[in-house]
XYZ file of C-alpha atoms in Angstrom:
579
model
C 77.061 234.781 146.125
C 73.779 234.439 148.048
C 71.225 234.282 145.294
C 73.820 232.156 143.621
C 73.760 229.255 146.418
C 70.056 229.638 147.316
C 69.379 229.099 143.161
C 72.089 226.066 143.276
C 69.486 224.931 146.232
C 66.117 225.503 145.049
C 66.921 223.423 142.016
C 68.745 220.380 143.670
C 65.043 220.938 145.832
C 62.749 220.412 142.975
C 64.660 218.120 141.052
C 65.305 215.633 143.623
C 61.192 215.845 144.427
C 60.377 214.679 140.713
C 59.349 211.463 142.127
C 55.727 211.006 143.744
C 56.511 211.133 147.359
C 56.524 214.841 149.082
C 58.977 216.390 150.879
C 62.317 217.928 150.427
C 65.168 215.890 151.914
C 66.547 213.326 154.719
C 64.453 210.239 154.289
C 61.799 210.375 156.963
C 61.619 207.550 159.659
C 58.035 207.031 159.950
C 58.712 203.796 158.430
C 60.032 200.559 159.473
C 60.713 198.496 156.126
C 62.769 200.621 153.967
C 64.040 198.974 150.169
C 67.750 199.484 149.266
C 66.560 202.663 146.745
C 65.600 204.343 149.997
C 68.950 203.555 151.936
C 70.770 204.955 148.755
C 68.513 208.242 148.159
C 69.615 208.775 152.059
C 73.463 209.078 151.665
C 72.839 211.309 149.018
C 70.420 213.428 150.444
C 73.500 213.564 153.688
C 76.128 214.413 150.879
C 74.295 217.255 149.821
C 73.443 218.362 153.694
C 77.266 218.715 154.094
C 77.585 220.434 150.540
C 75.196 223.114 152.121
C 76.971 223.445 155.350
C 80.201 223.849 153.983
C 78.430 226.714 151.011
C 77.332 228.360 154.538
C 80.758 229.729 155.387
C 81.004 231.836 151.790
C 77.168 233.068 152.842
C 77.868 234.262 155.755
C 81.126 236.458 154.576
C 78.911 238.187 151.970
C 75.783 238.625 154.530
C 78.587 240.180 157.037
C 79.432 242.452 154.364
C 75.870 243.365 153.508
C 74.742 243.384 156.881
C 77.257 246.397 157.188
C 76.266 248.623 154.849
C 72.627 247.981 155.723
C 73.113 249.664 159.503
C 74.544 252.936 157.564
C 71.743 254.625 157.169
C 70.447 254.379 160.706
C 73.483 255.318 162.462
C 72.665 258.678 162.706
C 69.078 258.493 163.580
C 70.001 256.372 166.653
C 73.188 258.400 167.625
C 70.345 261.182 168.071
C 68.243 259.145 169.871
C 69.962 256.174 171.791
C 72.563 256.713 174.473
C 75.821 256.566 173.690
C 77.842 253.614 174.114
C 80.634 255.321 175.789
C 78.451 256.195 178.746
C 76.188 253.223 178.609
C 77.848 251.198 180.954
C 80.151 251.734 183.211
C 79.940 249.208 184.812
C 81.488 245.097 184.271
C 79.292 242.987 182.604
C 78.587 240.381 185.021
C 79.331 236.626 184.669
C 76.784 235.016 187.328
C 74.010 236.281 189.469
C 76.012 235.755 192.236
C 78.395 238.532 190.961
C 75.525 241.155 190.466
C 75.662 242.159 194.117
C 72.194 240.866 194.165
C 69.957 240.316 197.408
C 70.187 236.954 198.996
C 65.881 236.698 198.742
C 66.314 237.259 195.126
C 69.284 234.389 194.551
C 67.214 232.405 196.471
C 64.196 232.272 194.196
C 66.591 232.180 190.973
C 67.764 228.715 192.425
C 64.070 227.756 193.302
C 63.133 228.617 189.186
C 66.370 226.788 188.466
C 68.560 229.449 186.586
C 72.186 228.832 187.780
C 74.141 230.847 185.173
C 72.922 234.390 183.383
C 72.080 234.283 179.753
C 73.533 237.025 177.598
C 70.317 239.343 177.455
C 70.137 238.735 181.381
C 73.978 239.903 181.622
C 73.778 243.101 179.787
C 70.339 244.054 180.887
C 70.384 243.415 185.333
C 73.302 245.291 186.022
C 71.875 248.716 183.262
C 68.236 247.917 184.850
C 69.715 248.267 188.097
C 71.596 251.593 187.550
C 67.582 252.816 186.615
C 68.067 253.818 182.952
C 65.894 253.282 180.024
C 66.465 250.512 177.749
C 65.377 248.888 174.570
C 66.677 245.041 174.858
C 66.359 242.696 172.240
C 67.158 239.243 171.544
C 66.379 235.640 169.905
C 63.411 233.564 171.643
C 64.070 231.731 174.334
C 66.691 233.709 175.401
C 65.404 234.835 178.735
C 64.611 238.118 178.641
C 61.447 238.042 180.924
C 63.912 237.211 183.762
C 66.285 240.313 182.495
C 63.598 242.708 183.475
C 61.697 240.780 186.647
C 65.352 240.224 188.424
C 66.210 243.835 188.772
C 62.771 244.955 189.631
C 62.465 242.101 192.156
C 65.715 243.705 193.544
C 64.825 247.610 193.367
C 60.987 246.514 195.205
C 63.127 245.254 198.324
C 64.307 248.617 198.839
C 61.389 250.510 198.817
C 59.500 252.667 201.032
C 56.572 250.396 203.809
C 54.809 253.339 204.798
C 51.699 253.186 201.967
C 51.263 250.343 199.856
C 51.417 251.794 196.643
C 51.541 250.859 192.496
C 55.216 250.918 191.696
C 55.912 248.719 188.747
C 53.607 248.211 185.478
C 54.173 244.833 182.947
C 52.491 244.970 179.625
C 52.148 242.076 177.702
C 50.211 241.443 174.576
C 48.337 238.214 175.294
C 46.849 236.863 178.587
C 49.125 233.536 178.443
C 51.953 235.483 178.239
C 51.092 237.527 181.620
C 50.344 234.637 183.345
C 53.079 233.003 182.721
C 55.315 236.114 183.723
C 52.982 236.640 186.552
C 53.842 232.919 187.624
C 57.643 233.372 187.104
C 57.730 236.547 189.215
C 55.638 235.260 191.618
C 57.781 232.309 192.060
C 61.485 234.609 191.782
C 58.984 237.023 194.810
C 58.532 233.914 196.903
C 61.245 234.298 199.368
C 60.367 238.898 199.705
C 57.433 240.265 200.792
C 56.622 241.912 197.014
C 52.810 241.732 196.134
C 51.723 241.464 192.529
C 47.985 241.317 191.001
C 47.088 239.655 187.621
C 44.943 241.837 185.361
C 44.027 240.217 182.400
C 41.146 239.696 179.889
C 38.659 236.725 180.342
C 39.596 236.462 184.557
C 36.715 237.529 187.194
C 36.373 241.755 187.176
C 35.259 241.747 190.656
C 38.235 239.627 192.193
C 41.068 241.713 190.117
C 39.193 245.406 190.984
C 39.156 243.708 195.011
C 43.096 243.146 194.282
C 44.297 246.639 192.665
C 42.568 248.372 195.957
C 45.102 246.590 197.913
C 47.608 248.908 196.186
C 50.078 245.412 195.179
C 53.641 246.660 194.090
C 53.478 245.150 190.619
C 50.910 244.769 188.328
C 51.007 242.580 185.338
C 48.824 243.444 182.337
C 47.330 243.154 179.155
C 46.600 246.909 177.305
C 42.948 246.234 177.152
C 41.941 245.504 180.827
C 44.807 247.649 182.008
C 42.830 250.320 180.725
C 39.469 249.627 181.565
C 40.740 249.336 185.426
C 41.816 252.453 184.761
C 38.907 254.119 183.361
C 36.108 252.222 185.267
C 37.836 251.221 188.760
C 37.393 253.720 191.725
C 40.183 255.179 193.362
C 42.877 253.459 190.918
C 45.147 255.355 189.019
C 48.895 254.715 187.288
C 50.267 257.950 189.074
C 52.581 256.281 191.169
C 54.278 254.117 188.706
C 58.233 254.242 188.908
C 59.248 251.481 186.358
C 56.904 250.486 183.017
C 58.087 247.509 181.286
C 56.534 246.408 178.024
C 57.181 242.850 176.906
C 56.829 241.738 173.193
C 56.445 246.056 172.269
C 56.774 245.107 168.526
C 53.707 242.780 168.454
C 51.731 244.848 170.669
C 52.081 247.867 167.836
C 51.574 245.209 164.926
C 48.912 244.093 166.577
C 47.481 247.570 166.667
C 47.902 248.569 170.177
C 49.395 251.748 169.610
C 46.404 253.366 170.994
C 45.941 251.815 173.996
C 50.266 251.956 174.826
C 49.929 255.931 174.025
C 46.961 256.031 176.543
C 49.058 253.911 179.103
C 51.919 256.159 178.691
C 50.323 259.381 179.266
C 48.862 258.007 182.145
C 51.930 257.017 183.907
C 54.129 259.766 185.233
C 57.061 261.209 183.243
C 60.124 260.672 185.402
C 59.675 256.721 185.606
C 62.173 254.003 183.908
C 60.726 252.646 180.811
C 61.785 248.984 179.836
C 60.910 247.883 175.386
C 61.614 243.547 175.136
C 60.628 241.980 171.889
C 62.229 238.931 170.564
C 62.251 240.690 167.212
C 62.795 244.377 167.731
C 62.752 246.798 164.704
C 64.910 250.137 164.325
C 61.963 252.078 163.883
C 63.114 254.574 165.916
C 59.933 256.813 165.329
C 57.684 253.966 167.203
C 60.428 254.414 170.198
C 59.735 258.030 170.278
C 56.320 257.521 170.561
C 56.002 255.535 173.628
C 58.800 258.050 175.165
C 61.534 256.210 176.181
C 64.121 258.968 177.293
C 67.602 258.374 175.806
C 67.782 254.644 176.006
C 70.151 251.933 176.412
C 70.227 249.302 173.314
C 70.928 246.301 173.691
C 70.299 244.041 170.793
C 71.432 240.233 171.409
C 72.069 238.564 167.811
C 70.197 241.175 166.162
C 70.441 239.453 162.830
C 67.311 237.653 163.752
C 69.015 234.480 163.699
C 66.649 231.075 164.706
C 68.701 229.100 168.182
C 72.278 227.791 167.285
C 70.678 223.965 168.335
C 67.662 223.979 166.393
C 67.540 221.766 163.385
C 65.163 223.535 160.646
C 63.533 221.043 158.398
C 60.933 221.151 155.300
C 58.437 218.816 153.613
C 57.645 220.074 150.104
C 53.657 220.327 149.271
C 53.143 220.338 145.844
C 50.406 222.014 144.404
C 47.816 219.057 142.838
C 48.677 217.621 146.647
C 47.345 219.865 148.429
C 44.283 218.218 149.628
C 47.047 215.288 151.332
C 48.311 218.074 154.297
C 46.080 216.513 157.058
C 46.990 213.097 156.129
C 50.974 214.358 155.859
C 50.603 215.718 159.031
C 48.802 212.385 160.990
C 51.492 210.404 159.219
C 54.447 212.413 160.904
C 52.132 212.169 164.525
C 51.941 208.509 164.513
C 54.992 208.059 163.252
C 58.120 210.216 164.298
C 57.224 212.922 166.661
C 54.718 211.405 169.292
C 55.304 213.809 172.424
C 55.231 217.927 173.354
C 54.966 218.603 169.659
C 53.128 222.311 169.249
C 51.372 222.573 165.563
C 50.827 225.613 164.123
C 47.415 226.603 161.996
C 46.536 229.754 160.327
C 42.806 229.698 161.060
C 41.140 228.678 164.359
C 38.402 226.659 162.639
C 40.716 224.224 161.255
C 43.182 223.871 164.633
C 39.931 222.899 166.231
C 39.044 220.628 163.093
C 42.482 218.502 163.050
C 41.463 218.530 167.240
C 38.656 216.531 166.070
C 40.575 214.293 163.656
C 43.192 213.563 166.559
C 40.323 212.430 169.131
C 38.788 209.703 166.314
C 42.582 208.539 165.859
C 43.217 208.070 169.513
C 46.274 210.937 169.460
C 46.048 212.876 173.043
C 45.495 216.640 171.636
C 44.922 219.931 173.023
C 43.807 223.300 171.300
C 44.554 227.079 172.047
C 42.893 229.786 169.949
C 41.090 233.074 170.225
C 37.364 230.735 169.828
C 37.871 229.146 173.568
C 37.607 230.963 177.042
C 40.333 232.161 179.353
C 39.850 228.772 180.960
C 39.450 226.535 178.484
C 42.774 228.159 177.540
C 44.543 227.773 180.492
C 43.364 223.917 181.200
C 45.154 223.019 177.231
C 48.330 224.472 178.292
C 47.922 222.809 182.176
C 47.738 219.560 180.364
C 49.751 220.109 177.698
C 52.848 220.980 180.141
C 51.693 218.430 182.812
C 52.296 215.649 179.808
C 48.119 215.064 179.768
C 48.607 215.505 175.961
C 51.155 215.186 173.587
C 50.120 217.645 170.954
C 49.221 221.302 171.410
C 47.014 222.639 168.059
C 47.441 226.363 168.607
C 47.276 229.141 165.983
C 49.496 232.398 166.323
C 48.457 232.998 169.837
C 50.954 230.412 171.064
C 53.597 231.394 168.970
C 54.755 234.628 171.288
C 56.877 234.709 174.568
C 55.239 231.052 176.203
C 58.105 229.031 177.688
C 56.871 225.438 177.886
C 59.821 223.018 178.805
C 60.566 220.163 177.020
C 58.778 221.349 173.692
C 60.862 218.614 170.986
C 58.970 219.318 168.089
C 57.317 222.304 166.334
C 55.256 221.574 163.081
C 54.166 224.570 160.949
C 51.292 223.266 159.017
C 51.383 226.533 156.912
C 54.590 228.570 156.532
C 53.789 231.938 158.326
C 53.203 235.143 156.861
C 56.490 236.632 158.006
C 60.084 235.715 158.869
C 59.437 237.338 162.398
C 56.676 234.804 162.602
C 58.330 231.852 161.667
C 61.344 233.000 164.240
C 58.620 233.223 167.324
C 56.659 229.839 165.978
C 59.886 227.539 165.917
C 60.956 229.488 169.324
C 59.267 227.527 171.056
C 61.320 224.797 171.381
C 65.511 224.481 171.455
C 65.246 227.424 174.479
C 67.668 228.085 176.528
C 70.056 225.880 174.753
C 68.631 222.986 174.887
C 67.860 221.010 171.511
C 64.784 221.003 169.144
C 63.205 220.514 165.582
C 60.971 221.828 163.554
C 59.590 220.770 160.505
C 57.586 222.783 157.995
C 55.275 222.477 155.427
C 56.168 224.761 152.394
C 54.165 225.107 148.763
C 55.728 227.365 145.880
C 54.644 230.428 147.078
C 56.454 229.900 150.136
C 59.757 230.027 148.353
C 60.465 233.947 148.692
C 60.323 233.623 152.836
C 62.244 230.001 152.708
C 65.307 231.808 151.194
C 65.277 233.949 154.065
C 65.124 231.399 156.423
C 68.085 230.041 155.197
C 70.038 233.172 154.829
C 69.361 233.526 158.366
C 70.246 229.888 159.327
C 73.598 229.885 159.780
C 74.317 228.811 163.252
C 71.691 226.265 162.739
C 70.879 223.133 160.577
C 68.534 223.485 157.407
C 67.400 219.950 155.984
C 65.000 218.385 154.190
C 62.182 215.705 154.964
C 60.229 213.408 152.435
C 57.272 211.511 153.182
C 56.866 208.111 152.168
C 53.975 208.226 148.911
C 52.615 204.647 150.656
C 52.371 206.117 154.090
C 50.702 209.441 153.082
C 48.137 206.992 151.272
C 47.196 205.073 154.016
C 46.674 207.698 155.915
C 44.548 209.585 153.688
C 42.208 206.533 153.323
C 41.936 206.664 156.921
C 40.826 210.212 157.071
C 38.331 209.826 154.109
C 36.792 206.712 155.946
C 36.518 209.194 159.316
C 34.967 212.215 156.930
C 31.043 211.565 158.096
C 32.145 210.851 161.916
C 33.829 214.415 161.822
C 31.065 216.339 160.595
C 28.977 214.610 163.026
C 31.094 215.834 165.949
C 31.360 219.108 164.776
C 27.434 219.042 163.821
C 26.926 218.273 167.887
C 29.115 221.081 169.181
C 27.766 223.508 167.471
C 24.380 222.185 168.403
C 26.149 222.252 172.183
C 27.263 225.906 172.166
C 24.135 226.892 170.702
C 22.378 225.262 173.768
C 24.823 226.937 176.265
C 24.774 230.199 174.523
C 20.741 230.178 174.558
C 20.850 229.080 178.742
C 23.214 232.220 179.419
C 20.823 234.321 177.383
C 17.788 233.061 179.905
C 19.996 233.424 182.845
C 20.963 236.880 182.283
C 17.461 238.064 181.265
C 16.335 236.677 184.692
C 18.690 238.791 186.340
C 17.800 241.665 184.295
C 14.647 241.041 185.934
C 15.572 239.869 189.285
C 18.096 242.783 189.843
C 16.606 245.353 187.253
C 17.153 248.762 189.748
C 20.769 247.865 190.569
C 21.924 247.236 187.149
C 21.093 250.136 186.086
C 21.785 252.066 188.978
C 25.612 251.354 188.189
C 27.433 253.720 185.702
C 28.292 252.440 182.131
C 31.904 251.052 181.525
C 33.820 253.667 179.632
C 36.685 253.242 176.913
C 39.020 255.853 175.496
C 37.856 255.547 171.694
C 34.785 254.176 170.217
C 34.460 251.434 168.416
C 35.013 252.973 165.176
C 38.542 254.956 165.928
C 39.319 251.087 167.293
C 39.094 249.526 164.253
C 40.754 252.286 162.375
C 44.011 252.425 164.995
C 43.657 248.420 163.943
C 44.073 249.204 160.284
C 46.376 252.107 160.478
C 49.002 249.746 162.214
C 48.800 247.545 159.741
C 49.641 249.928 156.883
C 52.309 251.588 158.807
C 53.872 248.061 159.534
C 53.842 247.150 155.574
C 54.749 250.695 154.857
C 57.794 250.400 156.961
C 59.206 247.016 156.023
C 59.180 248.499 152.387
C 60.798 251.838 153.193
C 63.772 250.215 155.087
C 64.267 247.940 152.148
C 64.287 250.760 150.258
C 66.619 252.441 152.102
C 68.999 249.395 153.022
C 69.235 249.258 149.148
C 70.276 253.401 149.233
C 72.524 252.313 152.076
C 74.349 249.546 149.933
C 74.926 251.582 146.858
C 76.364 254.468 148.663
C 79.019 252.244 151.112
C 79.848 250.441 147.361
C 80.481 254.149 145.968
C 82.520 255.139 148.532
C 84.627 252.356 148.432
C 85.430 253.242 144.658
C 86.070 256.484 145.643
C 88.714 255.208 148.492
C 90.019 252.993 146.007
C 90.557 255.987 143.628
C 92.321 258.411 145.916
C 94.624 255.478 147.057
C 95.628 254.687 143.755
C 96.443 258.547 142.739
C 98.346 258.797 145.939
């Protein structure tokens, strides 16, 4: 029934984009005089929206169905492994915060961050966090899971020992926005206790964060890499006292080839401590689990058919392939046009984010950038004035595309359709949180078609449609950009030229104070790391193949899973009938 429908799709898709404009669907409104052609190609295009709504319902039977058979095979591995649901919880799944028997400092600084009511994940999670048992939570983005884990640590720190200041709780996220923007929502949920927390990141001053962790502050949020050179390289600081370890995004951190560095953190943090896995996508690997020893764990997985949020409306602009070279053009043409505020874009490489950056400035569109190629700062300013309304468009490659909660986000624009479906899910998380609404709209070519059917197969709590550009518009447009093609390699020309200057005056600087300061330099002992640079970039590589290895062994075995449920169910049928 599915491949069915998603065939009955694909070719209303290409054979209603036979004519020269691009796009796949509801008649864009980036222009103001439409013809009476255009008005009737819309009530068509609306027709066959409600065709594909109502073709959702016989989808989702079969998927149920499927979806069934598919958990089979891992029943038994995590009735080994997880708790049991039985003696999960015994306890009543709460309905507010106020019901949670929580402190009156703690429902204090809820109200100050403005939650009133608990989402799901924060229902299941505070009261099981609270009891002090391991758990491995998932759930869609935007769901609120950092505040599942900070509330019931917030509310275990109030009732801890005074005597000696001491490390209690560890937070390990896999970028540095995402820990500063956890450090800033725990700080603010902290405001009304007196719970001390440091910020150890990548790219922030050494000195000021090793002068912090001496204090001894009762949490400490992370990222894996400077986590464990304070470890390593900081006097007197050590993980030893560390009651609760929470790590945020766990599934990313191990794509990302982090494996390493969690297995280091782990060992280094004492055995009888509560362990805490969040991911937005969380796989049933339960081998990866095992590894970062999480002892007997609670699941709870919230919508764990990776489903997009129930208000977000999905929509895609067809590229074809001799059109190509008219993306940048497409993509000015919907940011003059239709979505002109706190619209993220997404861009696989860095080089181009910071390219279209350009292109913005010359057409007088208030932009921003975030990538890997700018400092912690120069970070942390884009997303100041992106969420302070400075700028209305954030150009941002993957790095924005995990765990940042920006409010107000209407638009997200995937200039490239990612690499993976749990990609795609965090990229267009960034906006319809918490159930508010959103949009997204994405650019797809014909090799994109294999991950667009499972975007719809998962879409369907949401709305899929489809958006055409106007032929004229995306003309105009590209005339612009070819007239602007000299005064962009100019700019580009002079930054490089700048960074080369600023990269030559930090070379001189730092050569004087080789000189300047020669005995005390090298009177301090080298900076250690657990591996060398070459078992680095094999851990890198080896997490790479084991995450491709994996997706195609549970396929595998969700296929094994499928054929044996439909065997058995002959077999039942059988005995039934001889009875």
């Amino acid at each position: 029934m599915i491949r069915n429908f998603l065939l009955i799709f694909l070719h209303f898709f290409n054979r209603h984009l036979d004519v020269d404009s691009f796009g796949a669907g509801i008649q864009c409104d980036i222009y103001d005089n439409e013809d009476e052609s255009d008005e009737d190609d819309d009530d068509q295009e609306e027709s066959s929206t409600e065709e594909f709504q109502n073709n959702h319902e016989d989808r989702d039977n079969d998927s149920t169905s499927e979806s069934s058979s598919e958990d089979e095979y891992e029943k038994q591995r995590k009735k080994e492994y997880f708790a049991d649901e039985s003696e999960t919880i015994n306890c009543n799944i709460a309905e507010s915060f106020q019901t949670m028997n929580l402190s009156r400092p703690i429902l204090k600084g809820l109200s100050q961050l403005g939650f009133i009511q608990p989402t799901p994940i924060q229902r299941q999670t505070i009261p099981i966090a609270l009891m002090g048992r391991d758990i491995c939570g998932g759930a869609i983005t935007g769901s609120g899971k950092t505040a599942a884990f900070l509330v019931p640590v917030m509310e275990r720190l109030l009732y801890r020992p005074r005597q000696t200041p001491t490390v209690r709780v560890l937070i390990i996220t896999p970028t540095r926005e995402l820990a500063i923007q956890c450090h800033s929502v725990a700080t603010k949920l902290a405001s009304f206790t007196d719970t001390t927390l440091c910020l150890c990141v990548g790219g922030l001053n050494l000195k000021k964060q090793e002068a912090e962790i001496r204090t001894r502050p009762d949490v400490i949020i992370a990222t894996p890499g400077r986590l464990i050179d304070h470890v390593r390289n900081s006097p007197s600081f050590t993980l030893d006292t560390v009651e609760i370890l929470i790590i945020d995004e766990a599934d990313r951190m191990l794509e990302d080839g982090f494996s390493a560095e969690l297995n280091e953190i782990v060992k280094n943090c004492p055995k009888s401590r509560q362990t805490m896995l969040f991911s937005a996508t969380m796989t049933d690997n339960v081998d990866e689990l095992i590894r970062l020893s999480l002892n007997r764990p609670v699941r709870l997985m919230i919508d764990p058919t990776k489903a997009t949020a129930v208000k977000l409306i999905q929509e895609f602009v067809r590229v074809r392939k001799h059109r190509e070279e008219d993306r940048p053009s497409m993509l000015v043409a919907l940011c003059k046009k239709t979505f002109r505020r706190k619209v993220i874009i997404f861009f696989k490489s860095k080089a181009f984010a910071h390219e279209m950056k350009v292109i913005f400035g010359l057409l007088e569109l208030k932009a921003a950038e975030l990538h890997g190629n700018l400092s912690q700062e120069q970070r942390m300013e884009a997303l100041e004035a992106f969420r302070d309304g400075k700028v209305d468009f954030l150009l941002a490659t993957n790095l924005a595309s995990r765990g940042l909660d920006i409010k107000g986000i209407e638009t997200v624009i995937n200039y490239d359709m990612p690499q993976s479906y749990e990609q795609y899910i965090h990229r267009v998380g960034r906006t319809a949180r918490a159930g508010r609404d959103g949009r997204s709209v994405t650019f797809i070519c014909e090799t994109d078609r294999k991950l667009l059917k499972k975007v719809i197969k998962h879409a369907a709590k949401s709305q899929i449609r489809r958006r055409t550009i106007d032929a004229k518009i995306i003309t105009k447009y590209r005339e612009k950009l070819d007239k602007l093609k000299n005064q962009i390699k100019e700019v580009i020309e002079e930054e490089k030229e700048e960074k080369a200057m600023r990269l030559a005056e930090m070379e001189i600087q730092k050569n004087k104070n080789l000189l300047m300061h020669e005995t005390e330099i090298f009177s301090k002992p080298a900076r250690t790391w657990f591996q060398s640079k070459l078992e680095k970039q094999k851990s890198k590589l080896v997490a790479k193949k084991q995450c491709e290895t994996s997706e195609t062994n549970n396929k595998r075995k969700r296929e094994k899973a499928v054929k044996l449920k439909s065997k058995r169910d002959k077999r039942a049928k059988k005995s039934k009938l001889k009875r």
